[in-house]
Short mmCIF file of C-alpha atoms and ligand atoms in Angstrom, two decimals:
data_model
loop_
_atom_site.label_atom_id
_atom_site.label_comp_id
_atom_site.label_asym_id
_atom_site.label_seq_id
_atom_site.Cartn_x
_atom_site.Cartn_y
_atom_site.Cartn_z
CA MET A 1 -47.43 76.17 -25.37
CA LYS A 2 -49.80 75.05 -28.34
CA LYS A 3 -53.17 74.09 -27.22
CA SER A 4 -52.33 70.44 -28.68
CA VAL A 5 -49.20 70.38 -26.85
CA VAL A 6 -51.14 71.12 -23.37
CA ALA A 7 -53.56 68.23 -24.35
CA GLU A 8 -51.26 66.06 -25.24
CA TRP A 9 -49.40 66.48 -22.02
CA ARG A 10 -52.28 66.08 -19.88
CA ARG A 11 -52.99 62.64 -22.06
CA TYR A 12 -49.17 61.72 -20.63
CA GLU A 13 -49.77 63.10 -17.37
CA ASP A 14 -53.12 61.20 -16.75
CA ARG A 15 -51.67 57.48 -18.60
CA TYR A 16 -48.59 57.67 -16.60
CA ARG A 17 -49.24 59.15 -13.07
CA LEU A 18 -52.08 58.95 -10.84
CA MET A 19 -53.75 62.52 -12.05
CA GLY A 20 -57.42 62.49 -11.51
CA SER A 21 -60.02 65.07 -10.11
CA VAL A 22 -61.46 66.34 -6.84
CA CYS A 23 -64.74 68.14 -6.45
CA LEU A 24 -64.24 71.09 -4.40
CA LEU A 25 -68.21 71.06 -3.25
CA CYS A 26 -68.90 67.61 -2.29
CA LYS A 27 -65.16 66.51 -1.96
CA GLU A 28 -65.69 63.26 -4.56
CA ASN A 29 -62.60 62.14 -6.17
CA PHE A 30 -62.58 60.80 -9.67
CA PHE A 31 -60.14 58.87 -11.98
CA PRO A 32 -59.62 59.74 -14.67
CA ARG A 33 -59.97 63.43 -14.54
CA VAL A 34 -63.21 64.88 -14.71
CA THR A 35 -64.32 68.92 -15.84
CA HIS A 36 -67.77 68.58 -14.28
CA CYS A 37 -68.26 66.43 -10.65
CA VAL A 38 -70.15 63.56 -12.02
CA ARG A 39 -71.94 62.81 -8.38
CA CYS A 40 -73.57 66.96 -7.88
CA GLY A 41 -72.65 68.34 -10.98
CA SER A 42 -70.59 71.43 -9.97
CA SER A 43 -67.80 72.68 -12.17
CA ASP A 44 -65.68 73.82 -9.20
CA VAL A 45 -63.04 70.53 -9.66
CA ARG A 46 -59.42 70.90 -9.41
CA ASP A 47 -56.49 68.30 -10.41
CA ARG A 48 -55.43 65.88 -7.47
CA LEU A 49 -52.48 63.23 -7.53
CA PHE A 50 -53.52 60.27 -6.39
CA LEU A 51 -51.32 58.23 -4.16
CA ARG A 52 -49.71 54.92 -5.80
CA GLU A 53 -50.67 52.74 -3.23
CA GLY A 54 -54.35 51.27 -2.29
CA GLU A 55 -55.72 47.74 -1.53
CA ILE A 56 -57.62 45.03 -3.41
CA TYR A 57 -61.41 45.91 -3.36
CA SER A 58 -62.25 43.09 -5.85
CA PHE A 59 -60.96 40.85 -8.44
CA SER A 60 -61.46 38.15 -10.74
CA LYS A 61 -58.90 35.58 -12.86
CA ILE A 62 -59.22 36.05 -16.59
CA HIS A 63 -59.45 33.07 -18.54
CA VAL A 64 -61.01 34.08 -22.24
CA SER A 65 -59.42 37.47 -22.56
CA PRO A 66 -60.07 39.96 -25.99
CA GLU A 67 -57.64 38.55 -28.86
CA GLN A 68 -55.02 41.42 -28.02
CA PHE A 69 -54.42 40.07 -24.37
CA GLN A 70 -54.26 36.36 -25.24
CA LYS A 71 -50.81 35.65 -24.66
CA GLN A 72 -50.97 37.32 -20.77
CA VAL A 73 -54.31 34.39 -20.06
CA PRO A 74 -54.59 33.62 -17.34
CA TYR A 75 -54.50 37.09 -15.64
CA TYR A 76 -56.04 39.12 -13.12
CA VAL A 77 -57.95 42.29 -13.05
CA ALA A 78 -59.35 43.85 -9.92
CA LEU A 79 -61.03 47.12 -8.32
CA ILE A 80 -58.47 48.97 -6.58
CA LYS A 81 -59.19 51.47 -3.92
CA LEU A 82 -56.34 53.93 -3.66
CA ASP A 83 -55.20 55.15 -0.09
CA ASN A 84 -56.54 58.87 -0.96
CA GLY A 85 -58.71 58.15 -3.94
CA PRO A 86 -61.02 56.53 -5.67
CA VAL A 87 -62.16 52.89 -6.63
CA ILE A 88 -60.29 52.25 -10.02
CA SER A 89 -60.05 49.08 -12.11
CA SER A 90 -56.39 47.77 -13.51
CA GLN A 91 -54.82 44.65 -13.95
CA ILE A 92 -52.60 43.17 -11.43
CA VAL A 93 -49.18 41.63 -12.47
CA ASP A 94 -46.76 39.43 -11.71
CA VAL A 95 -48.82 37.22 -9.85
CA GLY A 96 -47.00 34.24 -8.60
CA SER A 97 -48.10 31.41 -6.36
CA GLU A 98 -49.81 34.09 -4.08
CA LYS A 99 -53.66 33.67 -3.35
CA LEU A 100 -55.26 36.88 -3.63
CA PHE A 101 -57.73 38.75 -1.46
CA VAL A 102 -59.92 41.43 -0.76
CA GLY A 103 -57.77 43.62 1.32
CA MET A 104 -54.51 42.58 0.01
CA ARG A 105 -51.94 45.73 -0.34
CA VAL A 106 -50.72 46.69 -3.98
CA TYR A 107 -48.65 49.29 -5.71
CA ALA A 108 -48.90 50.99 -9.09
CA VAL A 109 -46.07 50.45 -11.91
CA PHE A 110 -45.23 51.39 -15.15
CA ARG A 111 -46.00 48.36 -17.55
CA LYS A 112 -46.74 47.55 -21.32
CA VAL A 113 -50.64 47.88 -22.06
CA SER A 114 -50.52 46.94 -25.58
CA GLY A 115 -48.86 46.50 -28.87
CA THR A 116 -46.04 44.34 -30.17
CA GLY A 117 -42.82 45.00 -31.86
CA GLU A 118 -44.54 45.98 -35.15
CA GLN A 119 -47.17 48.31 -33.86
CA ALA A 120 -47.20 51.51 -31.48
CA LEU A 121 -46.53 50.20 -27.79
CA THR A 122 -48.83 51.99 -25.45
CA TYR A 123 -47.81 51.97 -21.87
CA GLY A 124 -49.84 52.40 -18.77
CA ILE A 125 -50.62 51.80 -14.72
CA LYS A 126 -50.92 49.09 -13.71
CA PHE A 127 -50.45 47.35 -10.18
CA ARG A 128 -48.24 45.01 -8.37
CA LEU A 129 -48.60 43.07 -5.12
CA THR A 130 -46.78 44.45 -2.28
CA LYS A 131 -44.26 42.49 -0.47
CA LYS A 132 -44.10 42.29 3.18
ZN1 ZN B 1 -69.70 67.32 -6.14
#
């Protein structure tokens, strides 16, 4: 494959799966992927595919948003502790009357991030509440 194809595939993989990195020296996990460990500086890092489930670490309800997200207001953004990975930030979607709380179980889904019919659509990972 040409280098640009490889780079494009890696971006795709990072966006649509929870592909990150693990430092083989200090065992720290990173998402998105890194080339050097941000914690200890080692270049001995490997790809790691994180599980698509985790729990809410903290969250906020957004009432005033950037212009491109105004149709979604109000919406939730959260820090999510992945079951086998780091804490990442994401939007929580499809929240009905449920009251969010720290420790609540969530799972990753594939959703539109931005764009309309005339713009290029961008998709990525968001999270939903796990039904009991
Ligand atoms: Zn490290």
